[in-house]
PDB file of C-alpha atoms and ligand atoms in Angstrom:
ATOM      1  CA  MET A   1     101.755 119.801  90.514  1.00 76.00           C
ATOM      2  CA  SER A   2      99.587 116.669  91.283  1.00 92.00           C
ATOM      3  CA  LYS A   3      99.764 115.449  94.638  1.00 98.00           C
ATOM      4  CA  VAL A   4     100.592 111.937  94.771  1.00 98.00           C
ATOM      5  CA  TYR A   5      99.386 109.080  98.004  1.00 98.00           C
ATOM      6  CA  THR A   6     100.833 106.121  97.816  1.00 98.00           C
ATOM      7  CA  ILE A   7      98.498 103.359  99.665  1.00 98.00           C
ATOM      8  CA  THR A   8     100.317 100.814 101.290  1.00 96.00           C
ATOM      9  CA  ASN A   9     100.803  98.164 103.827  1.00 94.00           C
ATOM     10  CA  GLN A  10     102.545  94.943 103.469  1.00 91.00           C
ATOM     11  CA  LYS A  11     100.026  92.668 105.226  1.00 91.00           C
ATOM     12  CA  GLY A  12      97.333  91.576 102.303  1.00 92.00           C
ATOM     13  CA  GLY A  13      93.805  92.539 102.660  1.00 93.00           C
ATOM     14  CA  ALA A  14      94.142  95.740 104.840  1.00 93.00           C
ATOM     15  CA  GLY A  15      91.911  97.750 102.512  1.00 96.00           C
ATOM     16  CA  LYS A  16      94.195  99.118 100.195  1.00 97.00           C
ATOM     17  CA  THR A  17      92.612  98.583  96.641  1.00 98.00           C
ATOM     18  CA  THR A  18      89.257  99.149  98.200  1.00 98.00           C
ATOM     19  CA  THR A  19      90.493 102.432  99.806  1.00 98.00           C
ATOM     20  CA  ALA A  20      92.550 103.502  96.776  1.00 98.00           C
ATOM     21  CA  LEU A  21      89.616 102.945  94.615  1.00 98.00           C
ATOM     22  CA  ALA A  22      87.218 104.986  96.648  1.00 98.00           C
ATOM     23  CA  VAL A  23      89.751 107.635  97.450  1.00 98.00           C
ATOM     24  CA  ALA A  24      90.173 108.364  92.861  1.00 98.00           C
ATOM     25  CA  ALA A  25      86.560 108.115  92.798  1.00 98.00           C
ATOM     26  CA  GLY A  26      85.653 110.578  95.707  1.00 98.00           C
ATOM     27  CA  LEU A  27      88.323 112.747  94.786  1.00 98.00           C
ATOM     28  CA  SER A  28      86.927 112.767  90.884  1.00 98.00           C
ATOM     29  CA  LEU A  29      83.501 113.358  91.657  1.00 97.00           C
ATOM     30  CA  LYS A  30      84.510 116.820  93.810  1.00 97.00           C
ATOM     31  CA  GLY A  31      85.953 117.684  90.362  1.00 97.00           C
ATOM     32  CA  TYR A  32      89.477 116.649  90.772  1.00 98.00           C
ATOM     33  CA  SER A  33      91.327 115.294  88.025  1.00 98.00           C
ATOM     34  CA  VAL A  34      92.625 111.872  89.084  1.00 98.00           C
ATOM     35  CA  LEU A  35      95.356 109.215  88.349  1.00 98.00           C
ATOM     36  CA  SER A  36      95.361 106.011  89.774  1.00 98.00           C
ATOM     37  CA  ILE A  37      98.153 103.623  89.092  1.00 98.00           C
ATOM     38  CA  ASP A  38      98.063  99.921  90.172  1.00 98.00           C
ATOM     39  CA  LEU A  39     101.165  98.604  90.848  1.00 98.00           C
ATOM     40  CA  ASP A  40      99.783  94.832  91.930  1.00 98.00           C
ATOM     41  CA  ALA A  41     100.183  91.876  89.869  1.00 97.00           C
ATOM     42  CA  GLN A  42      96.690  90.215  91.192  1.00 97.00           C
ATOM     43  CA  SER A  43      95.848  93.984  89.740  1.00 97.00           C
ATOM     44  CA  ASN A  44      92.339  94.009  91.620  1.00 97.00           C
ATOM     45  CA  MET A  45      92.461  97.565  91.014  1.00 98.00           C
ATOM     46  CA  THR A  46      92.600  97.264  87.356  1.00 98.00           C
ATOM     47  CA  TYR A  47      89.679  95.299  87.419  1.00 96.00           C
ATOM     48  CA  THR A  48      87.554  96.977  89.094  1.00 96.00           C
ATOM     49  CA  ALA A  49      87.950 100.027  87.073  1.00 96.00           C
ATOM     50  CA  GLY A  50      87.025  98.045  84.308  1.00 95.00           C
ATOM     51  CA  ALA A  51      90.503  98.899  82.322  1.00 97.00           C
ATOM     52  CA  LYS A  52      91.912  96.301  80.554  1.00 94.00           C
ATOM     53  CA  ALA A  53      95.469  94.426  81.576  1.00 90.00           C
ATOM     54  CA  ASP A  54      96.733  93.240  77.756  1.00 89.00           C
ATOM     55  CA  GLY A  55      97.908  96.430  76.689  1.00 91.00           C
ATOM     56  CA  ALA A  56     100.276  98.831  78.093  1.00 96.00           C
ATOM     57  CA  THR A  57     100.721  98.494  81.289  1.00 97.00           C
ATOM     58  CA  ALA A  58     102.711  99.489  84.776  1.00 97.00           C
ATOM     59  CA  LEU A  59     105.524  96.952  84.238  1.00 96.00           C
ATOM     60  CA  GLY A  60     105.948  99.024  80.558  1.00 96.00           C
ATOM     61  CA  VAL A  61     106.070 102.019  82.110  1.00 97.00           C
ATOM     62  CA  LEU A  62     108.517 101.008  84.842  1.00 96.00           C
ATOM     63  CA  THR A  63     110.817  99.272  82.301  1.00 94.00           C
ATOM     64  CA  GLY A  64     110.871 102.401  80.660  1.00 94.00           C
ATOM     65  CA  GLU A  65     109.601 100.946  77.565  1.00 95.00           C
ATOM     66  CA  ILE A  66     106.042 102.934  77.806  1.00 96.00           C
ATOM     67  CA  ARG A  67     105.634 106.534  78.405  1.00 97.00           C
ATOM     68  CA  ALA A  68     103.188 106.815  81.309  1.00 98.00           C
ATOM     69  CA  GLY A  69     101.339 108.873  79.409  1.00 97.00           C
ATOM     70  CA  ASP A  70     100.651 106.189  76.644  1.00 97.00           C
ATOM     71  CA  ALA A  71      99.509 103.801  79.145  1.00 98.00           C
ATOM     72  CA  ILE A  72      96.527 105.810  80.530  1.00 98.00           C
ATOM     73  CA  GLN A  73      92.887 104.656  80.440  1.00 98.00           C
ATOM     74  CA  LYS A  74      90.086 106.605  80.748  1.00 97.00           C
ATOM     75  CA  THR A  75      87.663 105.312  83.756  1.00 95.00           C
ATOM     76  CA  GLY A  76      84.714 106.804  85.354  1.00 92.00           C
ATOM     77  CA  SER A  77      86.788 108.469  88.080  1.00 93.00           C
ATOM     78  CA  GLY A  78      90.164 109.604  85.735  1.00 96.00           C
ATOM     79  CA  GLY A  79      92.235 107.835  84.076  1.00 98.00           C
ATOM     80  CA  ILE A  80      94.438 104.849  85.337  1.00 98.00           C
ATOM     81  CA  ILE A  81      98.001 103.064  84.337  1.00 98.00           C
ATOM     82  CA  PRO A  82      96.804  99.388  84.824  1.00 98.00           C
ATOM     83  CA  ALA A  83      98.806  96.551  86.170  1.00 98.00           C
ATOM     84  CA  SER A  84      99.386  92.937  84.726  1.00 96.00           C
ATOM     85  CA  LYS A  85     100.311  89.438  86.058  1.00 96.00           C
ATOM     86  CA  ALA A  86     103.459  90.402  84.936  1.00 95.00           C
ATOM     87  CA  LEU A  87     104.774  92.538  87.228  1.00 96.00           C
ATOM     88  CA  ALA A  88     105.034  89.598  89.812  1.00 95.00           C
ATOM     89  CA  GLY A  89     108.405  89.438  87.993  1.00 92.00           C
ATOM     90  CA  ALA A  90     109.203  93.115  88.874  1.00 93.00           C
ATOM     91  CA  ASP A  91     111.786  92.264  91.316  1.00 92.00           C
ATOM     92  CA  ALA A  92     113.984  90.215  88.837  1.00 91.00           C
ATOM     93  CA  PHE A  93     113.410  92.705  85.608  1.00 87.00           C
ATOM     94  CA  ILE A  94     113.891  95.674  87.338  1.00 90.00           C
ATOM     95  CA  THR A  95     117.473  95.682  88.685  1.00 90.00           C
ATOM     96  CA  ASP A  96     119.843  98.203  87.445  1.00 90.00           C
ATOM     97  CA  THR A  97     121.224 101.392  89.458  1.00 91.00           C
ATOM     98  CA  GLY A  98     118.676 104.009  89.921  1.00 93.00           C
ATOM     99  CA  LYS A  99     115.781 101.410  89.857  1.00 96.00           C
ATOM    100  CA  GLU A 100     114.103 102.934  93.090  1.00 96.00           C
ATOM    101  CA  TYR A 101     113.344 106.067  90.758  1.00 97.00           C
ATOM    102  CA  ARG A 102     111.595 104.405  87.432  1.00 97.00           C
ATOM    103  CA  LEU A 103     108.087 105.679  88.466  1.00 98.00           C
ATOM    104  CA  LYS A 104     109.055 109.054  89.710  1.00 98.00           C
ATOM    105  CA  GLU A 105     110.916 110.081  86.642  1.00 97.00           C
ATOM    106  CA  ALA A 106     108.129 108.258  84.241  1.00 98.00           C
ATOM    107  CA  LEU A 107     105.597 110.559  86.067  1.00 98.00           C
ATOM    108  CA  GLU A 108     107.035 113.706  85.818  1.00 97.00           C
ATOM    109  CA  PRO A 109     106.184 114.502  82.217  1.00 97.00           C
ATOM    110  CA  ILE A 110     102.497 114.144  83.107  1.00 97.00           C
ATOM    111  CA  ARG A 111     102.211 115.437  87.097  1.00 95.00           C
ATOM    112  CA  GLY A 112     101.026 118.308  85.740  1.00 95.00           C
ATOM    113  CA  GLU A 113      98.007 117.269  84.313  1.00 97.00           C
ATOM    114  CA  TYR A 114      96.764 115.789  87.589  1.00 98.00           C
ATOM    115  CA  ASP A 115      95.637 117.516  90.849  1.00 98.00           C
ATOM    116  CA  TYR A 116      95.936 113.883  92.506  1.00 98.00           C
ATOM    117  CA  ILE A 117      97.616 110.687  91.575  1.00 98.00           C
ATOM    118  CA  ILE A 118      96.740 107.288  93.729  1.00 98.00           C
ATOM    119  CA  ILE A 119      99.038 104.874  93.540  1.00 98.00           C
ATOM    120  CA  ASP A 120      97.823 101.048  94.919  1.00 98.00           C
ATOM    121  CA  THR A 121     100.415  98.916  96.435  1.00 98.00           C
ATOM    122  CA  PRO A 122     101.076  94.740  96.372  1.00 97.00           C
ATOM    123  CA  PRO A 123     100.967  93.451 100.020  1.00 94.00           C
ATOM    124  CA  ALA A 124     104.934  93.136  99.878  1.00 90.00           C
ATOM    125  CA  LEU A 125     107.762  95.508 100.457  1.00 88.00           C
ATOM    126  CA  GLY A 126     109.770  95.017  97.004  1.00 92.00           C
ATOM    127  CA  ILE A 127     111.230  97.346  94.255  1.00 95.00           C
ATOM    128  CA  LEU A 128     107.456  98.311  93.281  1.00 97.00           C
ATOM    129  CA  THR A 129     106.526  99.711  96.779  1.00 96.00           C
ATOM    130  CA  ILE A 130     110.055 101.227  97.080  1.00 96.00           C
ATOM    131  CA  ASN A 131     109.001 102.999  93.636  1.00 98.00           C
ATOM    132  CA  ALA A 132     105.826 103.798  94.895  1.00 98.00           C
ATOM    133  CA  LEU A 133     106.938 105.389  98.204  1.00 97.00           C
ATOM    134  CA  THR A 134     109.766 107.121  95.927  1.00 98.00           C
ATOM    135  CA  ALA A 135     107.367 108.779  93.504  1.00 98.00           C
ATOM    136  CA  CYS A 136     104.889 109.674  96.266  1.00 98.00           C
ATOM    137  CA  ASP A 137     104.681 113.115  98.393  1.00 98.00           C
ATOM    138  CA  SER A 138     102.799 110.752 101.203  1.00 97.00           C
ATOM    139  CA  VAL A 139     101.416 108.020 102.656  1.00 97.00           C
ATOM    140  CA  ILE A 140      98.002 105.945 104.004  1.00 98.00           C
ATOM    141  CA  ILE A 141      97.935 103.530 105.298  1.00 96.00           C
ATOM    142  CA  PRO A 142      94.847 101.398 105.722  1.00 96.00           C
ATOM    143  CA  ALA A 143      94.750  98.869 108.303  1.00 94.00           C
ATOM    144  CA  GLN A 144      92.308  96.355 109.889  1.00 91.00           C
ATOM    145  CA  ALA A 145      90.648  96.816 113.029  1.00 83.00           C
ATOM    146  CA  ASP A 146      92.808  93.761 114.229  1.00 82.00           C
ATOM    147  CA  ILE A 147      96.060  93.062 116.523  1.00 80.00           C
ATOM    148  CA  TYR A 148      98.153  91.710 113.543  1.00 81.00           C
ATOM    149  CA  SER A 149      97.308  94.347 111.286  1.00 82.00           C
ATOM    150  CA  LEU A 150      98.557  96.679 112.991  1.00 84.00           C
ATOM    151  CA  GLN A 151     101.655  95.157 114.284  1.00 81.00           C
ATOM    152  CA  GLY A 152     102.721  95.258 110.473  1.00 81.00           C
ATOM    153  CA  ILE A 153     102.825  99.097 110.259  1.00 88.00           C
ATOM    154  CA  GLU A 154     105.462  99.204 112.364  1.00 84.00           C
ATOM    155  CA  GLN A 155     107.442  96.992 109.591  1.00 85.00           C
ATOM    156  CA  LEU A 156     106.402  99.404 106.980  1.00 87.00           C
ATOM    157  CA  ALA A 157     107.847 102.081 109.376  1.00 88.00           C
ATOM    158  CA  GLU A 158     111.315 100.606 108.858  1.00 87.00           C
ATOM    159  CA  THR A 159     110.950 100.013 105.070  1.00 86.00           C
ATOM    160  CA  MET A 160     110.321 103.350 104.848  1.00 91.00           C
ATOM    161  CA  LYS A 161     113.530 104.513 106.838  1.00 91.00           C
ATOM    162  CA  PRO A 162     115.952 104.113 104.311  1.00 93.00           C
ATOM    163  CA  VAL A 163     113.079 105.567 101.681  1.00 94.00           C
ATOM    164  CA  LYS A 164     113.211 109.061 103.515  1.00 94.00           C
ATOM    165  CA  LYS A 165     117.463 108.145 103.809  1.00 95.00           C
ATOM    166  CA  TYR A 166     118.200 107.852 100.423  1.00 95.00           C
ATOM    167  CA  THR A 167     115.189 108.494  97.350  1.00 96.00           C
ATOM    168  CA  ASN A 168     112.495 111.028  99.032  1.00 97.00           C
ATOM    169  CA  PRO A 169     113.865 112.756 101.785  1.00 97.00           C
ATOM    170  CA  ASP A 170     110.001 114.308 102.068  1.00 96.00           C
ATOM    171  CA  LEU A 171     108.135 111.396 102.267  1.00 96.00           C
ATOM    172  CA  THR A 172     105.805 111.961 105.092  1.00 95.00           C
ATOM    173  CA  ILE A 173     103.075 109.341 106.438  1.00 96.00           C
ATOM    174  CA  GLU A 174      99.788 110.764 105.909  1.00 97.00           C
ATOM    175  CA  GLY A 175      97.779 108.792 108.500  1.00 97.00           C
ATOM    176  CA  ILE A 176      96.847 105.549 109.898  1.00 96.00           C
ATOM    177  CA  LEU A 177      93.192 104.346 108.069  1.00 97.00           C
ATOM    178  CA  LEU A 178      90.850 101.859 110.319  1.00 95.00           C
ATOM    179  CA  THR A 179      88.806  99.413 107.855  1.00 95.00           C
ATOM    180  CA  ARG A 180      86.002  97.354 107.720  1.00 93.00           C
ATOM    181  CA  TYR A 181      85.765  98.729 111.961  1.00 91.00           C
ATOM    182  CA  SER A 182      82.747  98.025 113.796  1.00 85.00           C
ATOM    183  CA  PRO A 183      82.981 100.937 116.322  1.00 79.00           C
ATOM    184  CA  ARG A 184      80.397  99.280 118.710  1.00 81.00           C
ATOM    185  CA  SER A 185      82.354  96.506 119.529  1.00 79.00           C
ATOM    186  CA  VAL A 186      84.430  96.605 122.804  1.00 79.00           C
ATOM    187  CA  LEU A 187      87.234  95.053 120.714  1.00 80.00           C
ATOM    188  CA  SER A 188      87.486  97.648 117.935  1.00 81.00           C
ATOM    189  CA  ARG A 189      87.563 100.176 120.666  1.00 82.00           C
ATOM    190  CA  GLU A 190      90.943  98.504 122.277  1.00 86.00           C
ATOM    191  CA  VAL A 191      92.194  98.003 118.886  1.00 88.00           C
ATOM    192  CA  ALA A 192      91.699 101.749 118.022  1.00 89.00           C
ATOM    193  CA  GLU A 193      93.869 102.694 121.168  1.00 91.00           C
ATOM    194  CA  LEU A 194      96.828 100.662 119.847  1.00 91.00           C
ATOM    195  CA  ALA A 195      96.605 102.344 116.638  1.00 93.00           C
ATOM    196  CA  GLN A 196      96.813 105.711 118.210  1.00 94.00           C
ATOM    197  CA  GLN A 197      99.732 104.636 119.801  1.00 93.00           C
ATOM    198  CA  ILE A 198     101.449 103.060 116.768  1.00 92.00           C
ATOM    199  CA  ALA A 199     100.646 105.978 115.034  1.00 94.00           C
ATOM    200  CA  GLY A 200     102.060 108.543 117.791  1.00 93.00           C
ATOM    201  CA  LYS A 201     105.552 106.110 117.676  1.00 89.00           C
ATOM    202  CA  LEU A 202     105.227 106.769 113.800  1.00 89.00           C
ATOM    203  CA  GLY A 203     104.998 110.581 114.116  1.00 91.00           C
ATOM    204  CA  THR A 204     101.810 110.198 112.353  1.00 94.00           C
ATOM    205  CA  LYS A 205      98.138 110.162 113.259  1.00 96.00           C
ATOM    206  CA  LEU A 206      95.026 107.946 113.394  1.00 96.00           C
ATOM    207  CA  PHE A 207      92.349 109.279 111.216  1.00 97.00           C
ATOM    208  CA  ARG A 208      89.531 110.028 113.066  1.00 96.00           C
ATOM    209  CA  ALA A 209      87.135 108.615 109.719  1.00 97.00           C
ATOM    210  CA  THR A 210      86.780 104.980 110.270  1.00 96.00           C
ATOM    211  CA  ILE A 211      85.784 102.789 107.528  1.00 97.00           C
ATOM    212  CA  ARG A 212      83.023 100.270 108.640  1.00 95.00           C
ATOM    213  CA  GLU A 213      82.553  96.879 107.403  1.00 94.00           C
ATOM    214  CA  ALA A 214      79.792  96.560 104.782  1.00 96.00           C
ATOM    215  CA  VAL A 215      78.299  94.118 101.835  1.00 97.00           C
ATOM    216  CA  ALA A 216      78.166  97.021  99.143  1.00 98.00           C
ATOM    217  CA  VAL A 217      82.066  97.147  99.293  1.00 98.00           C
ATOM    218  CA  LYS A 218      82.457  93.317  97.488  1.00 97.00           C
ATOM    219  CA  GLU A 219      78.947  94.113  95.693  1.00 97.00           C
ATOM    220  CA  ALA A 220      80.582  97.403  93.856  1.00 97.00           C
ATOM    221  CA  GLN A 221      83.584  95.293  93.422  1.00 96.00           C
ATOM    222  CA  ILE A 222      81.863  92.322  91.609  1.00 95.00           C
ATOM    223  CA  SER A 223      80.089  95.037  89.526  1.00 96.00           C
ATOM    224  CA  GLN A 224      82.664  96.818  88.326  1.00 96.00           C
ATOM    225  CA  GLN A 225      81.917 100.132  89.939  1.00 96.00           C
ATOM    226  CA  SER A 226      83.243 102.334  92.344  1.00 96.00           C
ATOM    227  CA  LEU A 227      81.537 102.361  95.662  1.00 97.00           C
ATOM    228  CA  TYR A 228      80.320 106.197  95.285  1.00 97.00           C
ATOM    229  CA  SER A 229      78.158 105.099  91.275  1.00 96.00           C
ATOM    230  CA  TYR A 230      76.981 101.478  93.191  1.00 98.00           C
ATOM    231  CA  ALA A 231      75.850 102.497  96.111  1.00 98.00           C
ATOM    232  CA  PRO A 232      76.470 106.410  96.640  1.00 98.00           C
ATOM    233  CA  LYS A 233      74.457 106.536  99.434  1.00 98.00           C
ATOM    234  CA  ALA A 234      75.346 103.744 101.045  1.00 98.00           C
ATOM    235  CA  LYS A 235      76.806 104.609 105.194  1.00 98.00           C
ATOM    236  CA  VAL A 236      80.174 102.751 103.848  1.00 98.00           C
ATOM    237  CA  THR A 237      80.490 105.082 100.768  1.00 98.00           C
ATOM    238  CA  GLU A 238      80.243 108.325 103.211  1.00 98.00           C
ATOM    239  CA  ASP A 239      82.958 107.085 105.734  1.00 98.00           C
ATOM    240  CA  TYR A 240      85.181 106.977 102.934  1.00 98.00           C
ATOM    241  CA  SER A 241      83.782 110.861 102.045  1.00 98.00           C
ATOM    242  CA  ARG A 242      84.596 111.737 105.693  1.00 98.00           C
ATOM    243  CA  PHE A 243      87.886 110.510 105.269  1.00 98.00           C
ATOM    244  CA  ILE A 244      88.627 112.039 101.605  1.00 98.00           C
ATOM    245  CA  ALA A 245      87.185 115.580 103.621  1.00 98.00           C
ATOM    246  CA  GLU A 246      89.680 114.797 106.609  1.00 98.00           C
ATOM    247  CA  LEU A 247      92.404 113.609 104.124  1.00 98.00           C
ATOM    248  CA  LEU A 248      92.278 117.040 102.389  1.00 97.00           C
ATOM    249  CA  GLY A 249      91.655 118.845 105.561  1.00 95.00           C
ATOM    250  CA  GLU A 250      87.840 120.398 104.776  1.00 93.00           C
ATOM    251  CA  GLU A 251      85.884 120.051 108.019  1.00 76.00           C
TER     252      GLU A 251
HETATM  253  N1  ATP B   1      84.801  98.141 104.533  1.00 74.43           N
HETATM  254  C1  ATP B   1      84.973  96.669 103.557  1.00 74.43           C
HETATM  255  N2  ATP B   1      83.438  96.000 104.316  1.00 74.43           N
HETATM  256  C2  ATP B   1      83.331  94.897 103.605  1.00 74.43           C
HETATM  257  N3  ATP B   1      84.666  93.920 102.919  1.00 74.43           N
HETATM  258  C3  ATP B   1      85.627  94.889 102.679  1.00 74.43           C
HETATM  259  C4  ATP B   1      85.601  96.450 103.657  1.00 74.43           C
HETATM  260  N4  ATP B   1      87.065  96.828 102.658  1.00 74.43           N
HETATM  261  C5  ATP B   1      87.743  95.832 102.247  1.00 74.43           C
HETATM  262  N5  ATP B   1      86.977  94.427 101.882  1.00 74.43           N
HETATM  263  C6  ATP B   1      87.189  93.447 101.383  1.00 74.43           C
HETATM  264  O1  ATP B   1      88.266  92.587 101.911  1.00 74.43           O
HETATM  265  C7  ATP B   1      89.073  92.154 100.746  1.00 74.43           C
HETATM  266  C8  ATP B   1      90.466  93.006 100.842  1.00 74.43           C
HETATM  267  O2  ATP B   1      90.195  94.257 100.601  1.00 74.43           O
HETATM  268  P1  ATP B   1      91.108  94.984  99.442  1.00 74.43           P
HETATM  269  O3  ATP B   1      91.549  94.001  98.275  1.00 74.43           O
HETATM  270  O4  ATP B   1      90.945  96.330  99.380  1.00 74.43           O
HETATM  271  O5  ATP B   1      92.658  94.963 100.435  1.00 74.43           O
HETATM  272  P2  ATP B   1      94.235  94.635 100.004  1.00 74.43           P
HETATM  273  O6  ATP B   1      94.588  95.568 101.211  1.00 74.43           O
HETATM  274  O7  ATP B   1      94.331  95.902  98.797  1.00 74.43           O
HETATM  275  O8  ATP B   1      94.545  93.281  99.494  1.00 74.43           O
HETATM  276  P3  ATP B   1      95.831  93.139  99.428  1.00 74.43           P
HETATM  277  O9  ATP B   1      96.425  92.705 100.105  1.00 74.43           O
HETATM  278  O10 ATP B   1      95.165  91.614  98.473  1.00 74.43           O
HETATM  279  O11 ATP B   1      96.324  93.627  97.897  1.00 74.43           O
HETATM  280  C9  ATP B   1      88.311  92.649  99.870  1.00 74.43           C
HETATM  281  O12 ATP B   1      87.801  91.280  99.240  1.00 74.43           O
HETATM  282  C10 ATP B   1      87.386  93.282  99.788  1.00 74.43           C
HETATM  283  O13 ATP B   1      85.986  93.363  99.297  1.00 74.43           O
HETATM  284 MG1   MG B   2      95.493  95.162  96.775  1.00 74.43          MG
END
């Protein structure tokens, strides 16, 4: 049975997509079978993975028109169910009873085929994020190392409460991952302390691994490659490898 992670933070630009892509690529390099799911109408993950958004997409899977297995495209880092702009209307399309369970149900027939399923979410707390939270085992919260980003995390915890109560009682928060982090600045250390406190309040941890700011991230995105193929030796790629090892409890 696969382990399903949702990468989420309703704050835009927190590093969700970058983290989702890096984790999928890193796990895939370790030999695991990985499925990525792009639930964001911006389709950033779909674009960077080099997948097409004009065929079967996550929206069709959510509305039940397409089986999840028929929407999977092959990428260099396993499979992906792509997003499309039409996902922006999901809150209007997906309204019937049981709407929170659409993704969970759709994934049931294929869960056994993957070691890991990584879900990228939009910067919003609507039906798409609720579907992701209902379908997953645990949540990874990337946060840019600044005060506003961290404040948003407490709001996310509020959203998770009803999900835990009604649709996914076993949901856990794996931890908070600081992105675009520069350990040398005093400000960053203060932010890390605050993040640690927030993690404590949410009953989760702050990952020891942090992800540094690096141009390789944007360059890899522009060239539609994963960090692991574009810049396998870059320090930021090593940061993600450390994070993955921590996530898997390998250290
Ligand atoms: N470690 C990093 N170093 C440099 N730039 C980064 C890093 N991580 C992310 N970025 C850049 O910051 C921007 C936001 O990152 P990303 O798209 O991963 O965030 P997101 O949370 O998915 O955003 P959204 O909420 O819009 O989906 C992107 O332009 C990305 O290239
Ligand atoms: Mg994104």
